Amino acid sequence: MSKNGKALFIDGEHHYEAGRIPEAFETYRRAVIQIVDHEDVLQKIPGVPAHFPQEMIALIWQNFIAIFRESGSPFTRGKRKLHSGHPSAPEAYDLVYAFRPSGSSRAHPEFKGPQGKRLLKAMQIIAGFALAILAWNEGDRSTAAKRYQEALDIAATHPPFNAVTPGLMHLDRIVAFEVQEIRKNLAILIDRDAITAEVAGSNQGGLRKEVLNVPHTRIGDDGNILAQQGTFVVATDAGCKKIAYCGVECQKADWKKHKTTH
C-alpha cells in the first residue's frame, strides 16, 4: 500500500534530520506528486503558527524548494553533471518547471476554487524564484529576468502576495516576503546589466539573494510542526546539548518526549 503525502513528508523529515539530504529531497518530491495526483491539495495541518503555511503541500513545497536552491546545493537540472560537477536531478527540475509562473493554470486542475488558485499562485511564485536563480547561475540572465518578472506578474493578481504589510499570516506572509526578495534580485540583475553595458566585464553591482526566503519546516511523527529553521534563532537544549529548538514554545511542546529519551 502506497504512503500518503503526510507519511512521505514525515519520512522526508527523518531523512533530513539524519543528514540524508538526497533521500529527503526525493521523498519531498514524491510527497508533492502524491498529494497533487491523489489527495486534496488544500488539506491543512491544524494549529499552525502565523509564520507557517497551513496547507500541507505548501509546507512540503517550501522544504523541497529550500533544498533545490540552497546555497551550495548539489542538485541541478539536466541529465548529466554540469561544469560545477554537481549531480543532476532532472525529475526534481521537471517538477519545479511544471509549476513555473508562465505555466497555464489549466495544467493543474487539482487546484480548484479561489483557495486552490491562490495556493497554485504561491507555488508558482516560489518555483519562479528558484528557476530564476538557477538560470542566473548558468549565465542565462534573460531567462532569469523573465522568471522573476513572471513571478511578479502573478503576485500582482493577489494583493496579499504583492507587498509585505502588517497582519499578514501563513501563506500570504511567506509569499509576500519572497516577492519582496524577487523585486530586489530583479533590480540587481537589471542594474548589473546596465553597468556591464557601460564597462565590459564589470562585476560591479549589488549582491543578489542566493537562497530562497524559504525555511526548512520541521514536523514530528504526529504531523505537528516542531520548528522552522532559517527564519529565527535555533536554540540547543541546555541539558543534553543535542536537541535544537526554535524557541521556548517548541521546547515545551517536545519536553515530555525529550525527558524520556535523553
JSON list of N, CA and C in Angstrom, two decimals, residues 7-8 31 53 77 145 158-159 186 205 237 258:
[
{"chain": "A", "resi": 7, "resn": "ALA", "atom": "N", "xyz": [2.57, 10.97, 5.24]},
{"chain": "A", "resi": 7, "resn": "ALA", "atom": "CA", "xyz": [3.54, 9.95, 5.65]},
{"chain": "A", "resi": 7, "resn": "ALA", "atom": "C", "xyz": [4.87, 10.13, 4.91]},
{"chain": "A", "resi": 8, "resn": "LEU", "atom": "N", "xyz": [4.79, 10.48, 3.63]},
{"chain": "A", "resi": 8, "resn": "LEU", "atom": "CA", "xyz": [6.01, 10.73, 2.87]},
{"chain": "A", "resi": 8, "resn": "LEU", "atom": "C", "xyz": [6.74, 11.96, 3.39]},
{"chain": "A", "resi": 31, "resn": "ALA", "atom": "N", "xyz": [6.21, 13.23, -2.27]},
{"chain": "A", "resi": 31, "resn": "ALA", "atom": "CA", "xyz": [5.08, 13.68, -1.46]},
{"chain": "A", "resi": 31, "resn": "ALA", "atom": "C", "xyz": [4.24, 14.71, -2.20]},
{"chain": "A", "resi": 53, "resn": "PRO", "atom": "N", "xyz": [2.93, 28.19, 6.56]},
{"chain": "A", "resi": 53, "resn": "PRO", "atom": "CA", "xyz": [1.75, 27.95, 5.72]},
{"chain": "A", "resi": 53, "resn": "PRO", "atom": "C", "xyz": [0.89, 26.88, 6.37]},
{"chain": "A", "resi": 77, "resn": "ARG", "atom": "N", "xyz": [19.79, 20.97, -12.80]},
{"chain": "A", "resi": 77, "resn": "ARG", "atom": "CA", "xyz": [18.93, 20.49, -13.88]},
{"chain": "A", "resi": 77, "resn": "ARG", "atom": "C", "xyz": [19.76, 19.64, -14.84]},
{"chain": "A", "resi": 145, "resn": "ALA", "atom": "N", "xyz": [15.71, 37.02, -15.65]},
{"chain": "A", "resi": 145, "resn": "ALA", "atom": "CA", "xyz": [14.87, 38.21, -15.56]},
{"chain": "A", "resi": 145, "resn": "ALA", "atom": "C", "xyz": [13.42, 37.88, -15.92]},
{"chain": "A", "resi": 158, "resn": "HIS", "atom": "N", "xyz": [-2.83, 38.87, -6.82]},
{"chain": "A", "resi": 158, "resn": "HIS", "atom": "CA", "xyz": [-3.33, 38.55, -5.47]},
{"chain": "A", "resi": 158, "resn": "HIS", "atom": "C", "xyz": [-2.68, 39.53, -4.50]},
{"chain": "A", "resi": 159, "resn": "PRO", "atom": "N", "xyz": [-3.33, 40.63, -4.16]},
{"chain": "A", "resi": 159, "resn": "PRO", "atom": "CA", "xyz": [-2.74, 41.72, -3.37]},
{"chain": "A", "resi": 159, "resn": "PRO", "atom": "C", "xyz": [-1.96, 41.29, -2.13]},
{"chain": "A", "resi": 186, "resn": "LEU", "atom": "N", "xyz": [15.62, 41.21, -9.13]},
{"chain": "A", "resi": 186, "resn": "LEU", "atom": "CA", "xyz": [15.40, 41.69, -10.49]},
{"chain": "A", "resi": 186, "resn": "LEU", "atom": "C", "xyz": [16.05, 43.05, -10.69]},
{"chain": "A", "resi": 205, "resn": "GLY", "atom": "N", "xyz": [27.97, 46.09, -8.95]},
{"chain": "A", "resi": 205, "resn": "GLY", "atom": "CA", "xyz": [26.54, 45.89, -8.74]},
{"chain": "A", "resi": 205, "resn": "GLY", "atom": "C", "xyz": [26.27, 45.26, -7.41]},
{"chain": "A", "resi": 237, "resn": "ASP", "atom": "N", "xyz": [19.09, 22.55, 23.48]},
{"chain": "A", "resi": 237, "resn": "ASP", "atom": "CA", "xyz": [18.68, 22.19, 24.83]},
{"chain": "A", "resi": 237, "resn": "ASP", "atom": "C", "xyz": [19.88, 22.28, 25.77]},
{"chain": "A", "resi": 258, "resn": "HIS", "atom": "N", "xyz": [11.09, 14.34, 25.19]},
{"chain": "A", "resi": 258, "resn": "HIS", "atom": "CA", "xyz": [12.54, 14.56, 25.29]},
{"chain": "A", "resi": 258, "resn": "HIS", "atom": "C", "xyz": [13.09, 14.01, 26.61]}
]
